[in-house]
DNA sequence: TGTACATCAGTGAACGCGCGTTCACTGATGTAC
DNA sequence: TGTACATCAGTGAACGCGCGTTCACTGATGTAC
């Protein structure tokens, strides 16, 4: 009945969607749809909701509401809630890989320092992006739900593998541990510390030292055990 | 209307509840209530549901249904779903502590062997009791939701701390690392491996070696880095 | 030992709510001519 | 350059469902006397 109000509301919505769309166009050159880049907006909304309430605490309808569209709209882009979650995880693995790569930085200034930087980058990601991290590792998604997700996870792990390869090459041929094993060891250390202590989101356990210090000392002792020179 | 059927159904229910009650009386000497030990039955039901669908995948009504009672019954024993989940976690920490203690076994036959046994016990628990493990570490419950839960978690961690103390005593006074740090390191290794690879429930990542071998080698290298003699 | 009574674990019906999902539709966009 | 048309992202109303929670109740148990 109050036509003016309804019209204003619609106008406001259109305006918001369009201005968002313009900023997206500027940021990422992904194609824009005729009412805005809803696909990406839903992923952002899901991230926000996961950050607030955990990976199990958001619904398809929630994401639609946050993105300002009707509850039926997400079905144009995602088969179901799990498909949306998988896309959040896939995108997260991509950023994760980038951060780890930056940490490794081709093994510079030297492989041991770079290896520690990878560890720091791991924790920094878990702390800065708890929503991505939860979607990637704690959402209960089967890791090979789809080939893209699987590949994204593998690519991120490959950075650890590359770093281990670079480190192993420092040792004389007779005393080289399997790089695959080393990378799994480091992954488990970093993941263990990140999920027990180093999360940016909810109430975690208190510690006598920072998560970063804990991981650094753990890696230091581990590398010493493998016969690497200190520093 | 079909009185006979209804009567039979009620009789069957009563019979089941009573026979369950009797077996509980035999197993645990916890007090029995006048229609059965519903409190414990709800915890069991929650464990079963968590094992099937994850810690976020069960509802209060689900648990009641599994226990064969009306949806209002659980309110006699738990304030809400979170309180039930917290009790599952608390009970889990108790069993966890017992398994870790058995692994440590007072440091016998020798502290290094016993330390490795603690690691094995950790993974064995995560594998055998994925529901407890999930409630304890992956349910999103704040660790100090209530004093009992907090205390149960602390007691379990204290076993790791005791083991680290026992190990540290092997080293000469000048080269002893802080036992607190050591126990946090081992916890993070074991938890990392357990949550990434060593779970009995759902589809996890494949590995070139078993979770147990991975943890054992990791601890071995770590201990070597601290200057412990091998074997 | 028997009876009356208080207790309280569990009932079952009811409610409002938000979810997932479907459907025919609308209307802005891009394109063919 | 202008017009007609096809496309398809998003609408909004509708549905059935199961959840959390409440309520007055029931009836088995334990106990006081």
Short mmCIF file of C-alpha atoms (C1' of nucleotides) in Angstrom, two decimals:
data_model
loop_
_atom_site.label_atom_id
_atom_site.label_comp_id
_atom_site.label_asym_id
_atom_site.label_seq_id
_atom_site.Cartn_x
_atom_site.Cartn_y
_atom_site.Cartn_z
CA UNK A 1 0.00 0.00 0.00
CA UNK A 2 2.57 2.72 0.86
CA UNK A 3 3.80 2.88 -2.71
CA UNK A 4 6.27 5.70 -2.16
CA UNK A 5 8.06 3.76 0.58
CA UNK A 6 8.24 0.61 -1.50
CA UNK A 7 9.59 2.52 -4.47
CA UNK A 8 12.22 4.17 -2.34
CA UNK A 9 13.26 0.82 -0.91
CA UNK A 10 13.59 -0.67 -4.35
CA UNK A 11 15.53 2.32 -5.59
CA UNK A 12 17.86 2.09 -2.61
CA UNK A 13 18.46 -1.58 -3.23
CA UNK A 14 19.19 -1.09 -6.90
CA UNK A 15 21.52 1.73 -6.08
CA UNK A 16 23.46 -0.33 -3.56
CA UNK A 17 23.75 -3.30 -5.84
CA UNK A 18 24.92 -1.17 -8.71
CA UNK A 19 27.49 0.75 -6.71
CA UNK A 20 28.82 -2.51 -5.27
CA UNK A 21 28.99 -3.85 -8.77
CA UNK A 22 31.05 -0.90 -9.89
CA UNK A 23 33.55 -1.30 -7.06
CA UNK A 24 33.86 -5.00 -7.88
CA UNK A 25 34.52 -4.20 -11.46
CA UNK A 26 37.34 -2.01 -10.33
CA UNK A 27 38.79 -4.52 -7.84
CA UNK A 28 38.54 -7.84 -9.65
CA UNK A 29 38.04 -7.96 -13.37
CA UNK A 30 35.65 -10.90 -13.06
CA UNK A 31 32.62 -10.51 -15.27
CA UNK A 32 29.74 -8.54 -13.79
CA UNK A 33 26.19 -9.83 -14.01
CA UNK A 34 23.25 -7.73 -14.82
CA UNK A 35 22.28 -7.10 -11.20
CA UNK A 36 25.75 -7.23 -9.67
CA UNK A 37 28.36 -9.88 -9.09
CA UNK A 38 26.15 -11.94 -6.83
CA UNK A 39 28.33 -15.00 -6.92
CA UNK A 40 31.26 -13.16 -5.34
CA UNK A 41 28.93 -11.25 -3.00
CA UNK A 42 27.57 -14.55 -1.65
CA UNK A 43 31.08 -15.84 -1.01
CA UNK A 44 31.92 -12.65 0.86
CA UNK A 45 28.71 -12.93 2.87
CA UNK A 46 29.48 -16.56 3.71
CA UNK A 47 32.97 -15.58 4.88
CA UNK A 48 31.52 -12.94 7.15
CA UNK A 49 28.98 -15.35 8.59
CA UNK A 50 31.55 -18.12 9.07
CA UNK A 51 33.78 -15.66 10.90
CA UNK A 52 30.93 -14.81 13.24
CA UNK A 53 29.29 -18.14 13.81
CA UNK A 54 31.58 -20.88 12.52
CA UNK A 55 31.39 -22.93 9.32
CA UNK A 56 28.31 -24.78 10.50
CA UNK A 57 26.60 -21.65 11.73
CA UNK A 58 25.49 -20.12 8.48
CA UNK A 59 22.63 -21.00 6.20
CA UNK A 60 21.94 -20.51 2.55
CA UNK A 61 19.17 -18.10 3.44
CA UNK A 62 21.55 -16.20 5.74
CA UNK A 63 23.99 -15.66 2.92
CA UNK A 64 21.23 -14.44 0.63
CA UNK A 65 19.97 -12.01 3.29
CA UNK A 66 23.48 -10.65 3.90
CA UNK A 67 23.96 -10.13 0.19
CA UNK A 68 20.62 -8.33 0.02
CA UNK A 69 18.87 -10.71 -2.36
CA UNK A 70 15.88 -12.99 -2.12
CA UNK A 71 16.36 -16.51 -0.70
CA UNK A 72 15.92 -18.01 -4.14
CA UNK A 73 18.70 -16.01 -5.77
CA UNK A 74 21.68 -18.12 -4.61
CA UNK A 75 20.33 -21.09 -6.55
CA UNK A 76 21.35 -19.32 -9.77
CA UNK A 77 24.99 -19.66 -8.70
CA UNK A 78 25.34 -22.58 -6.31
CA UNK A 79 23.66 -25.96 -6.28
CA UNK A 80 23.39 -25.89 -2.50
CA UNK A 81 24.99 -24.67 0.68
CA UNK A 82 27.82 -27.19 0.41
CA UNK A 83 28.75 -25.93 -3.06
CA UNK A 84 28.98 -22.39 -1.70
CA UNK A 85 31.12 -23.56 1.21
CA UNK A 86 33.38 -25.45 -1.19
CA UNK A 87 33.90 -22.30 -3.21
CA UNK A 88 34.84 -20.35 -0.10
CA UNK A 89 37.36 -23.09 0.70
CA UNK A 90 38.72 -23.12 -2.85
CA UNK A 91 39.21 -19.38 -2.85
CA UNK A 92 40.80 -19.66 0.60
CA UNK A 93 43.32 -22.23 -0.61
CA UNK A 94 44.28 -19.87 -3.39
CA UNK A 95 45.05 -17.03 -0.99
CA UNK A 96 46.72 -19.43 1.41
CA UNK A 97 49.02 -20.64 -1.33
CA UNK A 98 49.88 -17.06 -2.23
CA UNK A 99 50.77 -16.21 1.37
CA UNK A 100 52.89 -19.30 1.84
CA UNK A 101 54.66 -18.60 -1.45
CA UNK A 102 55.42 -15.07 -0.40
CA UNK A 103 56.83 -16.47 2.85
CA UNK A 104 59.07 -18.94 1.03
CA UNK A 105 60.07 -16.31 -1.51
CA UNK A 106 62.11 -18.71 -3.58
CA UNK A 107 64.24 -19.68 -0.60
CA UNK A 108 65.60 -16.20 -0.04
CA UNK A 109 67.47 -14.85 1.79
CA UNK A 110 68.47 -18.39 2.74
CA UNK A 111 66.40 -21.60 2.88
CA UNK A 112 66.33 -21.88 6.67
CA UNK A 113 65.14 -18.32 7.21
CA UNK A 114 62.66 -18.73 4.37
CA UNK A 115 61.36 -21.94 5.93
CA UNK A 116 60.62 -20.12 9.16
CA UNK A 117 58.90 -17.42 7.15
CA UNK A 118 56.60 -20.06 5.68
CA UNK A 119 55.65 -21.10 9.20
CA UNK A 120 54.94 -17.51 10.16
CA UNK A 121 52.88 -17.03 7.00
CA UNK A 122 50.85 -20.13 7.88
CA UNK A 123 49.92 -18.75 11.30
CA UNK A 124 49.35 -15.27 9.93
CA UNK A 125 46.83 -16.64 7.46
CA UNK A 126 44.97 -18.65 10.08
CA UNK A 127 44.79 -15.60 12.31
CA UNK A 128 43.88 -13.06 9.64
CA UNK A 129 41.43 -15.26 7.76
CA UNK A 130 39.69 -17.51 10.27
CA UNK A 131 36.71 -17.88 7.96
CA UNK A 132 38.76 -19.18 5.04
CA UNK A 133 40.76 -21.36 7.39
CA UNK A 134 37.63 -22.89 8.90
CA UNK A 135 36.10 -23.53 5.49
CA UNK A 136 39.33 -25.15 4.32
CA UNK A 137 40.05 -27.37 7.31
CA UNK A 138 37.15 -27.49 9.71
CA UNK A 139 34.00 -27.43 7.66
CA UNK A 140 33.77 -31.20 7.30
CA UNK A 141 33.86 -30.88 3.52
CA UNK A 142 35.38 -33.96 1.91
CA UNK A 143 38.73 -32.69 0.52
CA UNK A 144 38.02 -34.17 -2.88
CA UNK A 145 34.44 -33.04 -3.14
CA UNK A 146 35.32 -31.64 -6.53
CA UNK A 147 38.46 -31.51 -8.63
CA UNK A 148 38.92 -27.74 -8.28
CA UNK A 149 38.87 -27.87 -4.50
CA UNK A 150 41.24 -30.79 -4.45
CA UNK A 151 43.63 -29.07 -6.86
CA UNK A 152 43.58 -25.84 -4.86
CA UNK A 153 44.45 -27.73 -1.68
CA UNK A 154 47.21 -29.65 -3.42
CA UNK A 155 48.72 -26.48 -4.85
CA UNK A 156 48.88 -24.93 -1.38
CA UNK A 157 50.53 -28.02 0.05
CA UNK A 158 52.99 -28.00 -2.85
CA UNK A 159 54.49 -24.80 -1.45
CA UNK A 160 55.42 -26.66 1.73
CA UNK A 161 56.81 -29.42 -0.41
CA UNK A 162 58.92 -27.03 -2.47
CA UNK A 163 60.25 -25.41 0.69
CA UNK A 164 61.20 -28.80 2.12
CA UNK A 165 62.97 -29.67 -1.13
CA UNK A 166 64.95 -26.46 -0.91
CA UNK A 167 65.96 -27.17 2.67
CA UNK A 168 66.91 -30.78 2.09
CA UNK A 169 69.32 -29.72 -0.63
CA UNK A 170 71.40 -28.01 2.04
CA UNK A 171 72.32 -31.33 3.62
CA UNK A 172 75.00 -33.69 2.32
CA UNK A 173 73.58 -36.43 0.10
CA UNK A 174 73.86 -39.17 2.71
CA UNK A 175 71.84 -37.38 5.41
CA UNK A 176 68.82 -36.09 3.53
CA UNK A 177 65.41 -36.89 5.02
CA UNK A 178 62.46 -37.43 2.65
CA UNK A 179 61.16 -33.99 1.75
CA UNK A 180 57.59 -35.29 1.62
CA UNK A 181 57.82 -36.43 5.21
CA UNK A 182 59.34 -33.12 6.27
CA UNK A 183 56.56 -31.14 4.68
CA UNK A 184 53.92 -33.27 6.37
CA UNK A 185 55.68 -32.76 9.70
CA UNK A 186 55.72 -29.01 9.28
CA UNK A 187 52.14 -28.95 8.12
CA UNK A 188 51.03 -30.85 11.20
CA UNK A 189 52.99 -28.55 13.54
CA UNK A 190 51.57 -25.42 11.99
CA UNK A 191 48.04 -26.77 11.74
CA UNK A 192 48.15 -28.08 15.29
CA UNK A 193 49.25 -24.75 16.69
CA UNK A 194 46.86 -22.80 14.49
CA UNK A 195 43.81 -24.80 15.50
CA UNK A 196 44.68 -25.09 19.18
CA UNK A 197 45.99 -21.61 19.87
CA UNK A 198 46.39 -19.29 16.95
CA UNK A 199 42.95 -18.29 15.77
CA UNK A 200 41.64 -14.83 15.32
CA UNK A 201 38.00 -15.62 15.87
CA UNK A 202 36.67 -17.23 19.03
CA UNK A 203 37.81 -17.99 22.54
CA UNK A 204 40.84 -20.24 22.37
CA UNK A 205 43.25 -21.48 24.99
CA UNK A 206 45.66 -19.13 26.68
CA UNK A 207 49.38 -19.66 26.28
CA UNK A 208 52.60 -18.76 28.11
CA UNK A 209 54.07 -17.72 24.75
CA UNK A 210 52.71 -16.55 21.41
CA UNK A 211 51.65 -19.07 18.79
CA UNK A 212 54.39 -17.71 16.55
CA UNK A 213 57.08 -18.23 19.17
CA UNK A 214 55.75 -21.70 19.86
CA UNK A 215 55.93 -22.71 16.21
CA UNK A 216 59.30 -21.09 15.69
CA UNK A 217 60.87 -22.93 18.62
CA UNK A 218 59.25 -26.19 17.52
CA UNK A 219 60.61 -25.87 13.99
CA UNK A 220 64.02 -24.85 15.31
CA UNK A 221 64.31 -27.96 17.48
CA UNK A 222 62.97 -30.11 14.65
CA UNK A 223 65.50 -28.77 12.14
CA UNK A 224 68.28 -29.23 14.64
CA UNK A 225 67.21 -32.84 15.00
CA UNK A 226 67.64 -33.25 11.25
CA UNK A 227 71.17 -31.90 11.45
CA UNK A 228 70.62 -28.42 10.05
CA UNK A 229 73.01 -25.75 11.28
CA UNK A 230 71.37 -23.13 13.54
CA UNK A 231 70.75 -19.82 11.78
CA UNK B 1 -8.41 -45.41 19.08
CA UNK B 2 -6.60 -48.75 18.58
CA UNK B 3 -6.10 -49.20 22.28
CA UNK B 4 -4.40 -52.57 22.06
CA UNK B 5 -1.73 -51.22 19.72
CA UNK B 6 -1.08 -48.21 21.88
CA UNK B 7 -0.85 -50.37 24.99
CA UNK B 8 1.62 -52.67 23.28
CA UNK B 9 3.74 -49.74 22.15
CA UNK B 10 3.83 -48.32 25.65
CA UNK B 11 4.65 -51.71 27.09
CA UNK B 12 7.47 -52.14 24.59
CA UNK B 13 8.89 -48.75 25.40
CA UNK B 14 8.76 -49.35 29.12
CA UNK B 15 10.36 -52.71 28.65
CA UNK B 16 13.21 -51.28 26.60
CA UNK B 17 13.83 -48.46 28.97
CA UNK B 18 13.83 -50.80 31.93
CA UNK B 19 16.14 -53.34 30.37
CA UNK B 20 18.51 -50.58 29.32
CA UNK B 21 18.35 -49.26 32.82
CA UNK B 22 19.31 -52.65 34.20
CA UNK B 23 22.32 -52.96 31.92
CA UNK B 24 23.44 -49.47 32.91
CA UNK B 25 23.11 -50.38 36.53
CA UNK B 26 25.40 -53.27 35.86
CA UNK B 27 27.94 -51.26 33.81
CA UNK B 28 28.22 -48.00 35.71
CA UNK B 29 27.02 -47.69 39.24
CA UNK B 30 25.64 -44.22 38.56
CA UNK B 31 22.26 -43.67 40.13
CA UNK B 32 19.28 -44.85 38.07
CA UNK B 33 16.26 -42.61 37.63
CA UNK B 34 12.77 -43.80 37.75
CA UNK B 35 12.44 -44.22 33.99
CA UNK B 36 16.06 -45.03 33.20
CA UNK B 37 19.35 -43.20 33.23
CA UNK B 38 18.27 -40.69 30.63
CA UNK B 39 21.13 -38.31 31.24
CA UNK B 40 23.71 -40.88 30.26
CA UNK B 41 21.51 -42.17 27.42
CA UNK B 42 21.37 -38.68 25.91
CA UNK B 43 25.15 -38.39 26.05
CA UNK B 44 25.48 -41.73 24.31
CA UNK B 45 22.95 -40.68 21.69
CA UNK B 46 24.81 -37.41 21.12
CA UNK B 47 28.08 -39.30 20.67
CA UNK B 48 26.49 -41.54 18.08
CA UNK B 49 25.02 -38.59 16.21
CA UNK B 50 28.26 -36.60 16.34
CA UNK B 51 30.09 -39.60 14.95
CA UNK B 52 27.67 -39.77 12.04
CA UNK B 53 27.15 -36.12 11.25
CA UNK B 54 29.74 -34.05 13.06
CA UNK B 55 29.45 -31.94 16.20
CA UNK B 56 27.26 -29.37 14.46
CA UNK B 57 25.08 -31.99 12.83
CA UNK B 58 22.96 -33.06 15.71
CA UNK B 59 20.03 -31.39 17.38
CA UNK B 60 18.50 -31.57 20.81
CA UNK B 61 15.44 -33.21 19.29
CA UNK B 62 17.65 -35.72 17.49
CA UNK B 63 19.22 -36.81 20.72
CA UNK B 64 15.83 -37.20 22.38
CA UNK B 65 14.56 -39.27 19.46
CA UNK B 66 17.61 -41.53 19.54
CA UNK B 67 17.16 -42.06 23.25
CA UNK B 68 13.51 -42.91 22.68
CA UNK B 69 12.02 -40.08 24.70
CA UNK B 70 9.85 -37.08 23.91
CA UNK B 71 11.52 -33.87 22.71
CA UNK B 72 10.78 -32.19 26.02
CA UNK B 73 12.53 -34.81 28.14
CA UNK B 74 16.14 -33.60 27.68
CA UNK B 75 15.25 -30.32 29.39
CA UNK B 76 15.08 -32.20 32.68
CA UNK B 77 18.82 -32.87 32.41
CA UNK B 78 20.43 -30.20 30.24
CA UNK B 79 19.75 -26.52 29.95
CA UNK B 80 20.24 -26.64 26.19
CA UNK B 81 22.09 -28.31 23.37
CA UNK B 82 25.36 -26.63 24.30
CA UNK B 83 25.18 -27.99 27.83
CA UNK B 84 24.75 -31.50 26.47
CA UNK B 85 27.67 -31.01 24.10
CA UNK B 86 29.81 -29.72 26.96
CA UNK B 87 29.05 -32.84 28.95
CA UNK B 88 30.08 -35.04 26.03
CA UNK B 89 33.34 -33.10 25.86
CA UNK B 90 33.89 -33.34 29.59
CA UNK B 91 33.38 -37.07 29.60
CA UNK B 92 35.66 -37.31 26.57
CA UNK B 93 38.46 -35.44 28.33
CA UNK B 94 38.17 -37.91 31.17
CA UNK B 95 38.65 -40.92 28.91
CA UNK B 96 41.35 -39.10 26.98
CA UNK B 97 43.27 -38.45 30.17
CA UNK B 98 42.97 -42.11 31.12
CA UNK B 99 44.32 -43.27 27.75
CA UNK B 100 47.23 -40.84 27.82
CA UNK B 101 48.04 -41.89 31.39
CA UNK B 102 48.05 -45.53 30.39
CA UNK B 103 50.42 -44.64 27.57
CA UNK B 104 52.81 -42.81 29.86
CA UNK B 105 52.52 -45.52 32.49
CA UNK B 106 54.66 -43.67 35.01
CA UNK B 107 57.52 -43.39 32.53
CA UNK B 108 58.02 -47.12 32.17
CA UNK B 109 59.82 -48.97 30.72
CA UNK B 110 61.85 -45.82 30.12
CA UNK B 111 60.78 -42.20 29.65
CA UNK B 112 61.57 -42.02 25.93
CA UNK B 113 59.63 -45.15 25.07
CA UNK B 114 56.80 -44.03 27.34
CA UNK B 115 56.75 -40.63 25.64
CA UNK B 116 56.24 -42.29 22.27
CA UNK B 117 53.49 -44.38 23.82
CA UNK B 118 51.70 -41.20 24.86
CA UNK B 119 51.80 -40.05 21.24
CA UNK B 120 50.38 -43.35 20.07
CA UNK B 121 47.68 -43.18 22.71
CA UNK B 122 46.76 -39.69 21.53
CA UNK B 123 46.22 -40.85 17.96
CA UNK B 124 44.50 -44.04 19.07
CA UNK B 125 41.98 -41.99 21.01
CA UNK B 126 41.28 -39.64 18.12
CA UNK B 127 40.77 -42.60 15.84
CA UNK B 128 38.69 -44.73 18.17
CA UNK B 129 36.58 -41.92 19.57
CA UNK B 130 36.04 -39.37 16.81
CA UNK B 131 32.86 -38.16 18.49
CA UNK B 132 34.53 -37.39 21.79
CA UNK B 133 37.46 -35.85 19.96
CA UNK B 134 35.23 -33.62 17.89
CA UNK B 135 33.25 -32.50 20.92
CA UNK B 136 36.48 -31.74 22.78
CA UNK B 137 38.35 -29.87 20.06
CA UNK B 138 36.14 -29.07 17.12
CA UNK B 139 32.73 -28.24 18.47
CA UNK B 140 33.44 -24.55 18.88
CA UNK B 141 32.66 -24.74 22.59
CA UNK B 142 34.57 -22.14 24.56
CA UNK B 143 37.11 -24.18 26.58
CA UNK B 144 36.10 -22.46 29.79
CA UNK B 145 32.38 -22.63 29.28
CA UNK B 146 32.16 -24.12 32.74
CA UNK B 147 34.66 -25.00 35.44
CA UNK B 148 34.16 -28.76 35.08
CA UNK B 149 34.95 -28.74 31.38
CA UNK B 150 37.96 -26.53 31.89
CA UNK B 151 39.26 -28.75 34.70
CA UNK B 152 38.78 -31.92 32.64
CA UNK B 153 40.76 -30.43 29.76
CA UNK B 154 43.49 -29.24 32.08
CA UNK B 155 43.78 -32.66 33.70
CA UNK B 156 44.25 -34.29 30.31
CA UNK B 157 46.92 -31.78 29.34
CA UNK B 158 48.62 -32.36 32.69
CA UNK B 159 49.49 -35.87 31.53
CA UNK B 160 51.52 -34.42 28.66
CA UNK B 161 53.12 -32.03 31.10
CA UNK B 162 54.04 -34.85 33.48
CA UNK B 163 55.54 -36.84 30.63
CA UNK B 164 57.61 -33.87 29.51
CA UNK B 165 58.84 -33.40 33.08
CA UNK B 166 59.90 -37.03 33.18
CA UNK B 167 61.79 -36.69 29.92
CA UNK B 168 63.51 -33.44 30.76
CA UNK B 169 64.94 -35.03 33.90
CA UNK B 170 67.01 -37.30 31.66
CA UNK B 171 69.07 -34.38 30.41
CA UNK B 172 71.93 -32.77 32.29
CA UNK B 173 70.85 -29.70 34.22
CA UNK B 174 72.37 -27.20 31.83
CA UNK B 175 70.56 -28.48 28.72
CA UNK B 176 66.99 -28.87 29.90
CA UNK B 177 64.30 -27.24 27.77
CA UNK B 178 61.17 -25.88 29.50
CA UNK B 179 58.84 -28.84 30.02
CA UNK B 180 55.81 -26.65 29.45
CA UNK B 181 57.05 -25.72 26.01
CA UNK B 182 57.84 -29.35 25.19
CA UNK B 183 54.36 -30.50 26.13
CA UNK B 184 52.79 -27.76 23.99
CA UNK B 185 55.00 -28.82 21.09
CA UNK B 186 53.97 -32.44 21.39
CA UNK B 187 50.34 -31.52 21.79
CA UNK B 188 50.43 -29.49 18.61
CA UNK B 189 52.15 -32.29 16.67
CA UNK B 190 49.67 -34.90 17.80
CA UNK B 191 46.65 -32.65 17.35
CA UNK B 192 47.82 -31.52 13.94
CA UNK B 193 48.27 -35.07 12.71
CA UNK B 194 45.06 -36.26 14.31
CA UNK B 195 42.92 -33.56 12.75
CA UNK B 196 44.58 -33.60 9.34
CA UNK B 197 45.04 -37.33 8.83
CA UNK B 198 44.19 -39.59 11.70
CA UNK B 199 40.44 -39.60 12.10
CA UNK B 200 38.20 -42.60 12.23
CA UNK B 201 35.11 -40.86 10.95
CA UNK B 202 34.91 -39.07 7.64
CA UNK B 203 36.93 -38.75 4.45
CA UNK B 204 40.31 -37.33 5.28
CA UNK B 205 43.45 -36.84 3.25
CA UNK B 206 45.46 -39.80 2.03
CA UNK B 207 49.02 -40.27 3.20
CA UNK B 208 52.21 -42.03 2.05
CA UNK B 209 52.62 -43.32 5.62
CA UNK B 210 50.35 -43.98 8.56
CA UNK B 211 49.48 -41.22 10.98
CA UNK B 212 51.26 -43.19 13.70
CA UNK B 213 54.46 -43.46 11.69
CA UNK B 214 54.26 -39.78 10.85
CA UNK B 215 53.94 -38.77 14.48
CA UNK B 216 56.60 -41.19 15.65
CA UNK B 217 59.16 -39.90 13.15
CA UNK B 218 58.26 -36.32 13.98
CA UNK B 219 58.72 -36.87 17.71
CA UNK B 220 61.94 -38.77 17.09
CA UNK B 221 63.48 -35.92 15.13
CA UNK B 222 62.20 -33.41 17.67
CA UNK B 223 63.72 -35.31 20.60
CA UNK B 224 66.97 -35.66 18.73
CA UNK B 225 66.97 -31.90 18.26
CA UNK B 226 66.71 -31.52 22.04
CA UNK B 227 69.73 -33.74 22.52
CA UNK B 228 68.01 -36.92 23.68
CA UNK B 229 69.82 -40.15 22.90
CA UNK B 230 68.07 -42.30 20.28
CA UNK B 231 66.18 -45.27 21.74
"C1'" DT C 1 3.60 -54.22 57.17
"C1'" DG C 2 0.40 -51.12 54.95
"C1'" DT C 3 -1.39 -46.66 53.43
"C1'" DA C 4 -1.26 -41.73 52.05
"C1'" DC C 5 1.31 -38.50 50.08
"C1'" DA C 6 5.09 -35.75 47.89
"C1'" DT C 7 8.32 -35.86 44.36
"C1'" DC C 8 9.75 -35.35 39.88
"C1'" DA C 9 11.18 -37.78 35.34
"C1'" DG C 10 9.01 -38.03 31.27
"C1'" DT C 11 4.56 -36.99 28.22
"C1'" DG C 12 2.34 -35.10 24.31
"C1'" DA C 13 0.22 -31.34 22.34
"C1'" DA C 14 1.01 -26.91 20.95
"C1'" DC C 15 3.33 -22.65 19.24
"C1'" DG C 16 6.05 -19.63 16.39
"C1'" DC C 17 10.06 -19.63 13.55
"C1'" DG C 18 13.34 -19.95 9.94
"C1'" DC C 19 15.03 -23.07 6.74
"C1'" DG C 20 15.46 -25.27 1.99
"C1'" DT C 21 13.35 -25.50 -2.18
"C1'" DT C 22 9.97 -24.74 -6.15
"C1'" DC C 23 7.69 -21.91 -9.32
"C1'" DA C 24 5.83 -18.75 -12.67
"C1'" DC C 25 7.14 -14.23 -13.12
"C1'" DT C 26 9.67 -9.70 -14.26
"C1'" DG C 27 12.47 -6.57 -16.20
"C1'" DA C 28 17.30 -4.97 -17.29
"C1'" DT C 29 20.81 -6.17 -20.54
"C1'" DG C 30 22.95 -7.39 -24.82
"C1'" DT C 31 22.46 -8.39 -29.54
"C1'" DA C 32 20.67 -9.22 -34.28
"C1'" DC C 33 19.08 -6.84 -37.90
"C1'" DT D 1 21.57 4.69 -35.16
"C1'" DG D 2 17.24 2.58 -33.78
"C1'" DT D 3 14.01 -1.22 -32.81
"C1'" DA D 4 12.51 -6.00 -31.67
"C1'" DC D 5 13.64 -9.78 -29.37
"C1'" DA D 6 16.01 -13.44 -26.59
"C1'" DT D 7 18.35 -14.18 -22.47
"C1'" DC D 8 18.66 -15.00 -17.82
"C1'" DA D 9 19.70 -12.97 -12.98
"C1'" DG D 10 16.88 -12.07 -9.46
"C1'" DT D 11 11.79 -11.79 -7.42
"C1'" DG D 12 8.40 -12.92 -4.11
"C1'" DA D 13 4.99 -15.94 -2.73
"C1'" DA D 14 4.30 -20.38 -1.35
"C1'" DC D 15 4.99 -25.08 0.67
"C1'" DG D 16 6.17 -28.60 3.91
"C1'" DC D 17 9.34 -29.59 7.56
"C1'" DG D 18 11.77 -30.04 11.79
"C1'" DC D 19 13.51 -27.41 15.33
"C1'" DG D 20 13.53 -25.24 20.13
"C1'" DT D 21 10.75 -24.36 23.78
"C1'" DT D 22 6.51 -24.06 26.91
"C1'" DC D 23 2.96 -26.10 29.48
"C1'" DA D 24 -0.31 -28.54 32.28
"C1'" DC D 25 -0.36 -33.24 32.89
"C1'" DT D 26 0.62 -38.21 34.44
"C1'" DG D 27 2.03 -41.89 36.87
"C1'" DA D 28 5.92 -44.66 38.93
"C1'" DT D 29 8.89 -44.27 42.86
"C1'" DG D 30 10.34 -43.47 47.51
"C1'" DT D 31 9.18 -42.19 52.04
"C1'" DA D 32 6.75 -40.68 56.33
"C1'" DC D 33 3.86 -42.36 59.48
#
